[in-house]
Every structure is written in C-alpha cells, then in structure tokens.
XYZ file of C-alpha atoms in Angstrom:
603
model
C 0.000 0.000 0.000
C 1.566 3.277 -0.917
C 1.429 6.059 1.594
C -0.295 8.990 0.285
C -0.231 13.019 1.186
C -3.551 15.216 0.387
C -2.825 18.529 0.353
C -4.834 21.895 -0.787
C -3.332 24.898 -1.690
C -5.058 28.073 -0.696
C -3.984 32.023 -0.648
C -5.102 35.148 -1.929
C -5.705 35.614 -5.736
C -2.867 36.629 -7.321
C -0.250 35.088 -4.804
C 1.279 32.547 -6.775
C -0.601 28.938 -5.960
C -0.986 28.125 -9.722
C 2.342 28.786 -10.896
C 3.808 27.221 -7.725
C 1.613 23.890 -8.820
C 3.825 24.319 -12.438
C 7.422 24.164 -10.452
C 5.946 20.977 -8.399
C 4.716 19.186 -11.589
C 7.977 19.863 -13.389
C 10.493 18.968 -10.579
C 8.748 15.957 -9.728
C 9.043 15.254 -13.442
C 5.764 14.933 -14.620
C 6.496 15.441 -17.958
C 8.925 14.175 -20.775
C 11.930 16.775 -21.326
C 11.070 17.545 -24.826
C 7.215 18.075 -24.063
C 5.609 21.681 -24.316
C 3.645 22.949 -21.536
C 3.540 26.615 -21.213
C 2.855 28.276 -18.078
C 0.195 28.190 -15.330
C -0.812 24.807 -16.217
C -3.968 24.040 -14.615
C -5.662 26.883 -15.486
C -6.661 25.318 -18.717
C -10.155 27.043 -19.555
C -9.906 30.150 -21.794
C -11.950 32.588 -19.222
C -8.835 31.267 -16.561
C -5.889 32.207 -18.723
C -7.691 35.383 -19.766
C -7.905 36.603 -16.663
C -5.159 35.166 -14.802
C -7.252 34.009 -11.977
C -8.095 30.015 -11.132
C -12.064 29.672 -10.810
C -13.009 26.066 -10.691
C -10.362 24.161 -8.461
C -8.538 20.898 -10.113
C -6.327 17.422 -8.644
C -2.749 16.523 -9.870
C -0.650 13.662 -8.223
C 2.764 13.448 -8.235
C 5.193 10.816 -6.716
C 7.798 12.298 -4.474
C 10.413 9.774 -2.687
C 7.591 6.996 -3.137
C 5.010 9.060 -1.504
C 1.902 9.625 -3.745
C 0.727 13.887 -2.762
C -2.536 14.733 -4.166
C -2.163 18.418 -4.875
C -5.598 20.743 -4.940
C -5.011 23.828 -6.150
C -7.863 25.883 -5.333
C -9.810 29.923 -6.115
C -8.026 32.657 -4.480
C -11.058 34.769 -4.881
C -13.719 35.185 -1.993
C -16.846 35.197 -4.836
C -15.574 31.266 -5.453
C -15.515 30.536 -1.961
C -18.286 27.913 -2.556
C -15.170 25.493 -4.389
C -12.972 26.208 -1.672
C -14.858 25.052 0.815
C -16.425 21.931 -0.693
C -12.576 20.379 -2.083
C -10.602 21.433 1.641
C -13.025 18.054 2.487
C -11.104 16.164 0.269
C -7.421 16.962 2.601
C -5.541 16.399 5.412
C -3.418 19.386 5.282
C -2.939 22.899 3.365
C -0.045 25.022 1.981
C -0.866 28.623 2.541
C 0.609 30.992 0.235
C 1.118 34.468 1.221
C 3.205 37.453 -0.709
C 6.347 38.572 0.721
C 5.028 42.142 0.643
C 1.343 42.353 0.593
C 1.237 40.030 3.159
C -2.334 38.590 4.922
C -4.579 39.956 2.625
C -8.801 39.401 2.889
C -9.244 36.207 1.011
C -5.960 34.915 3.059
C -8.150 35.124 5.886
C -11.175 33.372 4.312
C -9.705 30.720 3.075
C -7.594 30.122 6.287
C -10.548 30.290 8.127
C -12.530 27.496 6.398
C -9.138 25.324 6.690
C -8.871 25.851 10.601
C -12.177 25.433 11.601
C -11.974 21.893 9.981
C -8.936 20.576 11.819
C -6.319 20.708 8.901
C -2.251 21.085 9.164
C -0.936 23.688 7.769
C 2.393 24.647 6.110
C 3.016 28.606 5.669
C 4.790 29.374 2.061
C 5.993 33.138 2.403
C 6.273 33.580 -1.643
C 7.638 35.878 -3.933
C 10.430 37.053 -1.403
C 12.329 38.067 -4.538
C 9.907 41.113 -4.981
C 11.394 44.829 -3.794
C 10.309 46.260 -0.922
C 9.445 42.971 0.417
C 9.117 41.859 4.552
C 8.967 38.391 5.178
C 9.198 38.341 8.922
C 6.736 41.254 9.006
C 4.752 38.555 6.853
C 5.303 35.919 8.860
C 4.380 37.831 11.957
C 1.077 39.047 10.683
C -0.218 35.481 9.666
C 1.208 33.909 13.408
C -1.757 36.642 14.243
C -3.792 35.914 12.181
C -3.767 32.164 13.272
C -4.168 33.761 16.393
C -6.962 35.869 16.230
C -8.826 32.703 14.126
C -8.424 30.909 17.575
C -6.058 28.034 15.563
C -4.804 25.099 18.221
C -1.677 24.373 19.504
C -0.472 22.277 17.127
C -1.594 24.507 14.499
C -0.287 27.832 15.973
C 3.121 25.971 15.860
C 3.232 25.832 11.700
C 6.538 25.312 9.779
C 7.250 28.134 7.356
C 9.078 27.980 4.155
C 10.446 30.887 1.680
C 10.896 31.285 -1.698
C 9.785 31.904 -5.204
C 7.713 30.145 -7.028
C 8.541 32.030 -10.766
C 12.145 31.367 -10.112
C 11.349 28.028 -8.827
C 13.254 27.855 -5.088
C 11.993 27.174 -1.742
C 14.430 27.677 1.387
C 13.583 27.546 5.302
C 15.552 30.983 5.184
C 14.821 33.684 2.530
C 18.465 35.147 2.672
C 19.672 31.999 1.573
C 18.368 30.856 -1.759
C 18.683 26.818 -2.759
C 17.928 25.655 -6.305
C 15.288 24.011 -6.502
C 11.790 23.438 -4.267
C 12.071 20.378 -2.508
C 12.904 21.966 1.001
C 9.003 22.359 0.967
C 8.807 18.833 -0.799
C 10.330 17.287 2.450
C 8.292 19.833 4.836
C 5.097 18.158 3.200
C 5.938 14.913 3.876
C 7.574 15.780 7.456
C 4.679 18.016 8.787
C 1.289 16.732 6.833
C -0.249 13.576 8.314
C -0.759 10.721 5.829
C -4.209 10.278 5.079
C -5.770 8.153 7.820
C -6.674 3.972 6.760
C -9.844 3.765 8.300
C -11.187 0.073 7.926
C -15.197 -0.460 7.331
C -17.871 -0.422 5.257
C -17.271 2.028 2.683
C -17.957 6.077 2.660
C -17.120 8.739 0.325
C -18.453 12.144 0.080
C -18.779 13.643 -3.543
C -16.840 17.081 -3.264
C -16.444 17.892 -7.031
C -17.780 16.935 -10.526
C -16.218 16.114 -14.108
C -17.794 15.841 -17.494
C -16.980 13.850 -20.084
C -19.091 13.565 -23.538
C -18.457 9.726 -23.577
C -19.583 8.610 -20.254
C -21.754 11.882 -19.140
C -21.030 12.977 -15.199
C -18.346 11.843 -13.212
C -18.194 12.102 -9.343
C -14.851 12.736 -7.511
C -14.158 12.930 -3.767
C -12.485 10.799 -1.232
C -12.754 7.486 -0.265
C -13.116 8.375 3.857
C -13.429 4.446 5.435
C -13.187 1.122 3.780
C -12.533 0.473 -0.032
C -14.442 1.018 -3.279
C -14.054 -1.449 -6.284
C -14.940 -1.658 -9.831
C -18.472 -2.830 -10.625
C -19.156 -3.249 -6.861
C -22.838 -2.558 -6.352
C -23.491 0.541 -4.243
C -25.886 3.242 -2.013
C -26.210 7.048 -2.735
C -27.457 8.874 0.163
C -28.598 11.770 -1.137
C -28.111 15.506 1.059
C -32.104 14.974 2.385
C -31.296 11.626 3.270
C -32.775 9.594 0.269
C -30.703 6.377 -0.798
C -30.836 5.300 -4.405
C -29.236 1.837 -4.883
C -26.296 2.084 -7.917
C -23.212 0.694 -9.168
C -20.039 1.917 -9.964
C -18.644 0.766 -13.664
C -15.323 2.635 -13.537
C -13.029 3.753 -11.379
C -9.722 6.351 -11.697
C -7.243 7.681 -9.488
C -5.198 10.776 -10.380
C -1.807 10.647 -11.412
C 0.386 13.326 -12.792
C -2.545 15.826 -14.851
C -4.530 13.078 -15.631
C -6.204 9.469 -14.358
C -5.459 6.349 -14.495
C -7.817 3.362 -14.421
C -7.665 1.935 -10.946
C -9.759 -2.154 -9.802
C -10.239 -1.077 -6.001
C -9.190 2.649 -4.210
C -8.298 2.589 -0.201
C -9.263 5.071 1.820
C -7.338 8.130 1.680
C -7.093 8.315 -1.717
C -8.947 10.849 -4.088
C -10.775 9.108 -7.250
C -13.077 9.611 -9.882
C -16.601 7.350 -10.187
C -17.951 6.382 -13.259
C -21.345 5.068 -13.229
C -23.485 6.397 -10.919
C -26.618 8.517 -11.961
C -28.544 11.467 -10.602
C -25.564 12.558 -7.454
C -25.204 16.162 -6.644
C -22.580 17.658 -4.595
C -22.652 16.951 -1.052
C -24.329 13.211 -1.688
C -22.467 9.842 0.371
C -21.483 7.023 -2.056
C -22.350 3.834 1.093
C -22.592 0.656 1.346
C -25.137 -1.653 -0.344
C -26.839 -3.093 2.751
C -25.962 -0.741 5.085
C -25.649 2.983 3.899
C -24.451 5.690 6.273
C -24.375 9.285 5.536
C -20.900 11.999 6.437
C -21.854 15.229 7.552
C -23.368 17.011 4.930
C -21.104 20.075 3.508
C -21.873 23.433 4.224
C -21.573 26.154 2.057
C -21.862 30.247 3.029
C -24.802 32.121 1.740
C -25.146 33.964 -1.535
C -25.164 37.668 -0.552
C -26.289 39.090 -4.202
C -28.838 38.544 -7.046
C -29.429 39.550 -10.632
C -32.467 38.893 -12.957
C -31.806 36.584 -15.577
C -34.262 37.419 -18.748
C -34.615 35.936 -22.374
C -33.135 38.337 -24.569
C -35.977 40.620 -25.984
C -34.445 43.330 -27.793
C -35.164 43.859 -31.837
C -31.513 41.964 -32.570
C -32.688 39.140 -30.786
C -31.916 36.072 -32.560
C -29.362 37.350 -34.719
C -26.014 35.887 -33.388
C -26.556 33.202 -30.411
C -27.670 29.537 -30.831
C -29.752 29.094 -27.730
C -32.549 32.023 -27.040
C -35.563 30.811 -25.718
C -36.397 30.531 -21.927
C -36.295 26.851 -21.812
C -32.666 26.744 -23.032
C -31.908 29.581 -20.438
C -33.858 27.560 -17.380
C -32.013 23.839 -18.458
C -28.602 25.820 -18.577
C -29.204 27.742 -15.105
C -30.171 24.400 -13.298
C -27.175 22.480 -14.956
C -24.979 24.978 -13.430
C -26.099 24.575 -9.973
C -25.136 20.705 -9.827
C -22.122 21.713 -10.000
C -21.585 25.750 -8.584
C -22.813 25.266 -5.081
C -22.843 28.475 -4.062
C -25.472 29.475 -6.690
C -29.188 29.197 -6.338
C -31.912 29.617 -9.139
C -35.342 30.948 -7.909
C -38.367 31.129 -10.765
C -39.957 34.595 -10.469
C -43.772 35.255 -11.404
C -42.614 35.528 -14.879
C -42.012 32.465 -16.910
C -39.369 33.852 -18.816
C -37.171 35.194 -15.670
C -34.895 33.701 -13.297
C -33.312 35.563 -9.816
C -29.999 33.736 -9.853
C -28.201 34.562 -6.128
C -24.554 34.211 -5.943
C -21.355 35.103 -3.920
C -20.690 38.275 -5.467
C -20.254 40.631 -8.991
C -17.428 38.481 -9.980
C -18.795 35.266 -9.660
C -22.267 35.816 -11.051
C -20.531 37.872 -14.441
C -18.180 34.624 -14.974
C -21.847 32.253 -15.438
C -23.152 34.993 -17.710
C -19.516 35.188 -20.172
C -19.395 31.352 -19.825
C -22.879 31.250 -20.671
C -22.171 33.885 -23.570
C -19.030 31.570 -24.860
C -21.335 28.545 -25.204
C -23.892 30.791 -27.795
C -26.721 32.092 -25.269
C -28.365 35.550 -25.636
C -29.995 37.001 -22.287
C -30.588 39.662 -20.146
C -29.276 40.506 -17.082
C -31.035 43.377 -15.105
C -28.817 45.514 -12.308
C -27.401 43.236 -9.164
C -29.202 43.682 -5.946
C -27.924 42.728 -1.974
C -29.826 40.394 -0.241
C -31.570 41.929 2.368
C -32.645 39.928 5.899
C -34.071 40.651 8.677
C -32.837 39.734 11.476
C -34.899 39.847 15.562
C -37.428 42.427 13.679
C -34.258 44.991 12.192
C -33.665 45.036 8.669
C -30.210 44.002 7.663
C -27.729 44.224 4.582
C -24.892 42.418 4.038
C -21.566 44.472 5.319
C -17.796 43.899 3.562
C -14.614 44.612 5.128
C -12.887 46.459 1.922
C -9.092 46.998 2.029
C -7.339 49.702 -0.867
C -3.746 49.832 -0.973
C -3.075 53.146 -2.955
C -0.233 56.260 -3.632
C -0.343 58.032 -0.937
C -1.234 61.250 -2.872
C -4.317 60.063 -4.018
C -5.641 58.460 -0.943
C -7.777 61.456 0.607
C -10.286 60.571 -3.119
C -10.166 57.190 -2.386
C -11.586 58.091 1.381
C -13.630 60.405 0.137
C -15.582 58.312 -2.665
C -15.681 55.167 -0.054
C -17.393 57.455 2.351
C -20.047 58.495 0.211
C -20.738 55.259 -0.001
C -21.835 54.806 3.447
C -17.924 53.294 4.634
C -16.541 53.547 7.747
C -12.287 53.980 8.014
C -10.874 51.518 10.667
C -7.053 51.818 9.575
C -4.535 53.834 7.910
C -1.264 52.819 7.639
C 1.953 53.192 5.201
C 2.810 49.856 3.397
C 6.170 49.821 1.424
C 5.574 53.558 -0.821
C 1.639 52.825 -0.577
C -1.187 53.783 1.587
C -3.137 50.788 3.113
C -6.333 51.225 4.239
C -9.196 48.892 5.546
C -12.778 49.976 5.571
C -15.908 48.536 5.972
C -18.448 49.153 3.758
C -21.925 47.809 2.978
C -21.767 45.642 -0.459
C -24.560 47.868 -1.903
C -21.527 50.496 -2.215
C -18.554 48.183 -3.355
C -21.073 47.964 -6.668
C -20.000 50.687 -9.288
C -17.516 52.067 -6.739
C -14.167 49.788 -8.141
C -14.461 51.883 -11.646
C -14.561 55.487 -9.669
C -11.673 54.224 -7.677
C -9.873 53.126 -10.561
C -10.560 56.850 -11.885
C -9.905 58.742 -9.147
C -6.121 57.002 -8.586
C -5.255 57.095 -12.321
C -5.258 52.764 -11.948
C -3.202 52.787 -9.201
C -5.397 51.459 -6.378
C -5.273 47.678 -5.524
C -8.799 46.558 -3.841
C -9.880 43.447 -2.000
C -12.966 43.368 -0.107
C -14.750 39.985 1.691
C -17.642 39.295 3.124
C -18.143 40.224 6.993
C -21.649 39.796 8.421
C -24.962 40.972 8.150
C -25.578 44.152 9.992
C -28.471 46.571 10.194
C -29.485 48.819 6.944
C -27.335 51.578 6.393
C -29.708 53.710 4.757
C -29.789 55.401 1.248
C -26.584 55.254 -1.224
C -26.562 57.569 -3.803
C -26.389 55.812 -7.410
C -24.614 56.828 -10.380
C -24.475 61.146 -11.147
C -24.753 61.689 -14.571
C -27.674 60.651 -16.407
C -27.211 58.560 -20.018
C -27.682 59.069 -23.866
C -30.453 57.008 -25.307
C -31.156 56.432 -28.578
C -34.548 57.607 -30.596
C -33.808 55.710 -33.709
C -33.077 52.168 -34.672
C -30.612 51.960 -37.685
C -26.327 52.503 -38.045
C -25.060 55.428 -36.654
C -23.184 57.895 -38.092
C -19.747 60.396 -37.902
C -21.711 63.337 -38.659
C -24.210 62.500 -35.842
C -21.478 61.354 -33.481
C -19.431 64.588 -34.063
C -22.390 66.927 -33.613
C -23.682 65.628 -30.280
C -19.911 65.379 -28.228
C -20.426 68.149 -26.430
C -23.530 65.859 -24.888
C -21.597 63.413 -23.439
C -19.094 60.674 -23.719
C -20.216 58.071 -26.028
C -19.887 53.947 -25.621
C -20.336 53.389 -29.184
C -18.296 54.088 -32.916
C -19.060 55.345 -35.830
C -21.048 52.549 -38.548
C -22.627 50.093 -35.908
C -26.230 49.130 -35.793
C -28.239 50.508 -32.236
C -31.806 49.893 -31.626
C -33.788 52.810 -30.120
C -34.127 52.794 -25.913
C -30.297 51.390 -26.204
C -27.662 53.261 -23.951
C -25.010 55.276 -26.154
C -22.978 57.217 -23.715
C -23.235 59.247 -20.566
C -24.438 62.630 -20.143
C -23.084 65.480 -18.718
C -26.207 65.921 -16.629
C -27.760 63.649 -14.210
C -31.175 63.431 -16.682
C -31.482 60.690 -19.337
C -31.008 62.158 -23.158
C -32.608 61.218 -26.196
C -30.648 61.309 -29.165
C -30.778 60.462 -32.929
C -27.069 59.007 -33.861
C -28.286 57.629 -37.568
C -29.087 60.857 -39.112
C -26.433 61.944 -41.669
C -25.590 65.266 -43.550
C -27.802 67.117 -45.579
C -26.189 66.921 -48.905
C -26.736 69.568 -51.553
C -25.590 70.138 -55.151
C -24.181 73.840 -53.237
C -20.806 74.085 -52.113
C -20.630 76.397 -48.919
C -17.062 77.916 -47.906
C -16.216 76.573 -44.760
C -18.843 73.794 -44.415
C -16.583 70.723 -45.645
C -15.106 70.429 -41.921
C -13.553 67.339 -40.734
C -14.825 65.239 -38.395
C -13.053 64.422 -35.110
C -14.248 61.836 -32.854
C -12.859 60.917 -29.094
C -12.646 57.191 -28.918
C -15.219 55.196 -27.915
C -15.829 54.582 -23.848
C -16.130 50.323 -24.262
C -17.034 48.672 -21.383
C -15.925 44.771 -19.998
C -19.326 43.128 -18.675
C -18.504 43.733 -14.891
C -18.140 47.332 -15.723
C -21.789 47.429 -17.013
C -23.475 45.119 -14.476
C -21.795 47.839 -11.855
C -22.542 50.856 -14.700
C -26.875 49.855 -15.090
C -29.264 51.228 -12.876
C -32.894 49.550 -11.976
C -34.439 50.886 -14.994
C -31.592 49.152 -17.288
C -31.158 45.250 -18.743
C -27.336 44.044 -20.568
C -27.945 42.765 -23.370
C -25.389 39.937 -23.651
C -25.346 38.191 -26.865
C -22.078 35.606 -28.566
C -20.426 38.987 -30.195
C -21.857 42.028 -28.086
C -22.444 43.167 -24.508
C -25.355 46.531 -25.358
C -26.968 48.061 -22.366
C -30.525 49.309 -23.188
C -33.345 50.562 -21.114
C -36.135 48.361 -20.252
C -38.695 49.921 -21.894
C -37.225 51.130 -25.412
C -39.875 53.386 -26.106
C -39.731 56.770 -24.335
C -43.581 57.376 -23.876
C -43.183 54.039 -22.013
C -40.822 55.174 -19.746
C -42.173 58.185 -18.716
C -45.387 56.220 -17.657
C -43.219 53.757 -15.934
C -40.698 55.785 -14.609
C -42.263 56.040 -11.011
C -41.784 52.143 -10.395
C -37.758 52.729 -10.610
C -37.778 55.830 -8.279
C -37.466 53.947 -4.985
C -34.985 51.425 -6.105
C-alpha cells in the first residue's frame, strides 16, 4: 500500500498557488523533457488564462520519494468561496501561500478560516520574497496573528514556514539563503502533513467535485473516507435529504500526474473519480449496499447578491446566439447549480425570468460570459444585496474592503468610499503605498471599483470579503450623470457622433447598428437624453465655404461586462449576446418610460 499526502493549496488571488503547482509538476518530473507545456498549467479554460485568476479548483498527483501527494489547487477569490470550501473536504493538510510584501490579505483570511475550523495542518509558504520592498518576517508575523486571532490550536499555531519563489522556482527555510530548486518544501510536506488516515469499514465517500466527459456523461470525484471502493461493486447514494438510491459503480480512476489512471479497487485516503453512478449532486455519500451511512453534509456560506436573468428581448434578438428561448436559459441555469454550489436559481412570477443569487459581482458575471461563450443571448437586469431581517431589524450584508493606494491620491479614495456609506478603521503606510481597511456595505462596493480606478489614475489595488450581516445603512446615492439614449433604430453615423460630443461621452463608434431605448454614452447631466445618432448630412448640389469640416471623434468609452453590471441602474437590462455586450433601457420606447418611470424611483 503506498502512503499517500492530500494537500490543498489556498492564498489570496494573485499570490502565486498556480504557478507554484507548475514548479511541483515539473520537478517531480511529470512530464517528458522535450514536451511543451507553457505556463500556469492548470488553469486550462480560456476565461482562466484570460484573466489570470483560477475559478473552478482541479487534482494533480505526483510521486515524491515513493510518496503519492494529491495536490488541490484551489480559487483565491472570496466570490468562489463555494469550491474552496467543498474540495478542503477532500485533505488532510494545506499550503498557505502568502506574498512577501502584501502580506495577509482578505481572502488569506477566508480561506484560512474554512481550513482551521476543519482541523487541517498547515504549512506557511511566504512567496515571492524576490519582490522589492518585500518583509517576510513582518509577513510571517502578521499570519502567526492571524492564526491567532482565528483561535487556531496548539499544534496549528506551531506551523513550519518555508520561503521562496515560485517564478524562479526555489523554496528555502531561510529567505536570505536561496537553494535551487523546491524540494525543502517537498520534504516539509511529507515531514509536517499527516498521511491520510486507513480507516477500515464499510465504505464512505463524500462527492466534493464533478467532471464531465461527452463519452460517459457525469463523473463524481471525492475521497474514499473508510473502507474500499471497487470496480463494478454494487453501491448506495445517500442523497443531502437523506434519500438512498441503490447504484453501481462501472469505472473507477485515481489521479496521477494531470490526468487518471484506471484503478480495480481505491483505499481510503485516496482521491478518485466514479464512473457510473446517476442522478448525485454535490454533497451526496457514495455507502454501502446493505448498510448505507451518511458523512456530515457540507456546508456552504450564503449567496449575498442577485441579478435577474431574462430571455433576450431586444429587436436583434436572434441574430447571433444559438440558444434564445427561456427553456434553453432555465435547463442551462439548473445544470450549473449541480455543479456551482454556491449558486441558487429561484423562478420569479414571470415564466421567462430567473433571480440567480450568488457570492458576489465576480462570480455571477463569470456564469453569464461562460454562458455567452457557449452561444446564449440574455438579459441581465442591475445586481441587488440580499436583504434579511434579522430579531425584527432590517439588515444588509456588510464587507470589510481593504485599498492599498499612492499616498497622494488616498484622501479621493476616502472620500468616494465614504459616500458610499464606509466607515475607516485603519490607515497605515505599506512599502511607498497607503493601506487602508474599511468597511463598507456591499450595496456600495457595486459601481464604486471603476470610480476608484478613476480617481487614482489605476493605481489602487482593492480586495474586499464578506463580513456579516448588519443593520441597513440607509440610502446610497447611485450613479451622477444621467445617459444618452437612442430615438432611432438603424447605423449610426460620424456626422451625428461629431455633432452631439459636447452631450456626453459616447460607448459606441461610428457605422454600428443601435436599436432605439439602447444606452449610447453618458451625459453630462444627471437626466437621461434622447438622441438620434443615424441621421447623416444634408447633402446639396451647393458648395458652402467653410462647411466641408472634418470630423473628429474621441474614442469610444467600451465597457468589460462587470463594468456594465456595476454601470446599469434599476431601470436598465445588458444585453449579452455571442459577439456584443449593449446596455438598453427596459422599456425602449420613451412614452413608455415616462409612464413607468415612477416604479424605478425607490430602487
């Protein structure tokens, strides 16, 4: 019986798990020496490497002095905090990244939280010591607190703590002296991480995760937690309510290197993949035959937001997506929450809308551009907070944001936060940059990240999580100006475009098709214009001194899809189609606004 390590990688986004998951798979020579891999391996889905940031969390094995480690790399991001803390089931122990200068940063704390509450080892990896300005024994210090103030035990207060860099590829138990390669942190894994417990029995294994393949359909992967599983061995699925449907498993695979391997029987310990098995969710106990018994059902945080999901209904409907009509949009929702467990679909009144509630801006936007990749055209109307109450009070969900900033521009970033109904708790110089930690309610973190961005000319890093729900903090002013909308449906022009600048700042270029109620620009009031972009120039067989002028345009304004959903106000939908992202108003017509309006005014 081999002994076996499983171990989950967690830190804040952007501190280096993924690429230090590249330097393990290559020095524990994964891969032949003349095979091309690129960088940032696992994140292998286009929306990952566009953005640079892991979303859905994925297993590797590798073999280190005859030790099979099941490595998990996981989200760094609070919004997917639903994978994090489903696949943390599936180990004994964690590596916890942190950078050498940011140091303990929100999602640090969120993720380290879920990890000590159930029971796991940890190892500390103080990364990216090779950066300037960088403090690792400040680091180090602040996440010995940390542990501290998330009331850690003992044994887990007294963690081992490696340094390095994961881009160069070295790991060292002291950053002033660099080694070679990483396996100083291969030998702390298998000194300090317990091997996964043999626990003798009839057999349990939680489903934490899900795979999909177009040959065999759904695949269930978690961890075999007491006796052994086999090939075609005839089994019980305890559903999360407590149901048991009887099954059998046809396959089995265990994870080696980036892929599986086809595996007879699995001990426990060991992570695998099921084959066979119909109608499991998340959550559900694969048991024995005759006598099934259920683990602890996992528990996931609450959504804290919600956006309306529509069928597209604008006058380009149809023209560019596959999949348009409400039952394509209601299949596609629900096959999304088997496997995104921090989403829930609720059916409104209307039978073409859906209220999808989810973790937060970021997670809900990457559904709709997955959604948008696979050919669907919909609607998404303006996100709103989930409001509770709570002994009789109403209550809002309330984030602790943190902005690290020049220090020249932080009295706008202050000032714009505390519009927004934040509170300052600290202010302190970190390296040449201003750090400072507010907490705000996450009505005002909408729409505020692009007036930060603004204000600080880019500069400002931001990080928020989620803290608690505390009573409403009363109104928050929306956005100033007003918008441009148009009064015509047809292909704008440069003549139109160039007379009507002085209006506003347009989203839109010369020769593109608009409907009329779509959004063009922004005014330079805070009142809605209407405006006709397809008329063109009066030609006559007179020529005028002075009247051929050129025409000079300031580029377009184009906005990614999180801009909009944070741009929109109640009385706006995005249109989200395979090719465009439009924002329009929901009623197009402008005598049907202005009877409408007054349902919009208290939102």
């Amino acid at each position: 019986m081999q002994k076996i390590r499983n171990i989950a990688i967690i830190a804040h986004v952007d501190h280096g798990k993924t690429t230090l998951v590249d330097k393990i798979l290559h020095s524990c020579s994964i891969f032949r020496d003349n095979e091309q891999t690129g960088e940032l391996i696992l994140d292998n889905n286009d929306l990952e490497r566009e953005r640079g940031i892991t979303i859905v969390s994925k297993n590797v094995s590798v073999m280190y002095k005859d030790v099979k480690i099941n490595i998990i790399d996981t989200p760094g991001h609070a919004d997917f905090g639903g994978e994090v803390e489903r696949v943390l089931k599936m180990a004994d122990g964690v590596l916890l990244l942190c950078d050498a200068f940011e140091g303990a940063m929100p999602q640090t704390r969120f993720v380290t939280q879920k990890a000590l509450a159930l029971g796991l080892k940890p190892i500390v990896v103080v990364n990216k010591v090779d950066k300037e300005n960088c403090r690792p024994e400040e680091v180090y210090e602040q996440i010995f607190e940390l542990f501290f103030n998330l009331e850690a035990t003992e044994e887990q207060l007294d963690f081992p703590v490696i340094y390095g860099s994961s881009k160069q590829g070295w790991m060292s138990t002291d950053w002033k002296v660099p080694t070679t390669d990483i396996f100083p942190l291969m030998d702390a894994i298998l000194e300090n991480i317990p091997p996964a417990p043999i626990s003798e029995g009839t057999l349990q294994m939680q489903i934490t995760s899900l795979d999909y393949s177009s040959f065999v359909g759904r695949i269930a992967i978690g961890r075999v937690a007491r006796g052994t599983i086999k090939e075609n061995m005839p089994v019980s699925l305890v559903k999360r309510d407590g149901t048991i449907q009887k099954s059998r498993i046809k396959e089995l695979y265990t994870f080696e290197g980036l892929g599986k391997v086809k595996a007879t029987s699995v001990s426990s310990g060991d992570i695998c993949a099921v084959v066979g098995i119909d109608g499991f969710d998340i959550g559900d106990t694969i048991a024995d035959f005759d006598k099934p018994e259920q683990l602890e059902v996992i528990h996931i945080d609450e959504p804290t937001m919600n956006m309306l999901f529509t069928i597209n209904t604008s006058p380009f409907f149809g023209k560019e997506g596959k999949f348009v009509t409400s039952r394509h949009l209601r299949d596609r929702l629900y096959k999304e929450m088997e496997k995104n467990l921090a989403l829930k679909v609720v059916e409104t009144e209307s039978p073409d809308s859906y209220l999808v509630y989810g973790r937060g801006i970021l997670h809900l936007s990457v559904l709709i551009e997955t959604m948008r990749r696979e050919g669907y055209e919909l609607q998404v109307g303006q996100p709103q907070v989930i409001i509770k109450e709570i002994d009789g009070v109403k209550c809002e969900p309330v984030e602790t944001l943190i902005v690290d900033v020049p220090e020249e521009v932080s009295g706008k970033v202050i000032e714009l936060v505390t519009q927004r109904k934040g509170d300052l708790l600290v202010m302190e110089p970190k390296g040449d940059l201003q750090h400072l930690e507010f907490e705000i309610p996450a009505r005002g973190i909408i729409g505020l990240r692009n007036n930060v961005l603004t204000a600080t000319g880019g500069e400002a890093i931001m990080a928020h999580r989620f803290k608690s729900y505390e009573p409403w903090k009363g109104h928050i002013p929306g956005r100033l100006n007003g918008v441009l909308v148009s009064m015509d449906t047809g292909k704008t022009t440069a003549f139109a475009i160039d007379k009507l600048q002085d209006r506003g700042r347009f989203h839109i270029d010369p020769g593109v098709d608009i409907y009329e109620g779509q959004v063009l620009g922004e005014h330079i009031r805070d009142n809605d214009l209407v405006i006709n972009l397809t008329k063109g120039k009066q030609l006559t067989n007179m020529r005028a001194s002075g009247s051929d002028t050129n025409v000079r345009i300031a580029p377009a304004v184009k906005f990614s899809l999180e801009e909009s959903m944070e741009y929109i106000q109640a009385d706006e939908y995005i249109e989200v189609t395979p090719r465009s992202i439009r924002m329009r108003k929901i009623f197009l017509n402008e005598n049907e606004r202005k009877v409408n309006s007054k349902k919009f005014q208290n939102q």
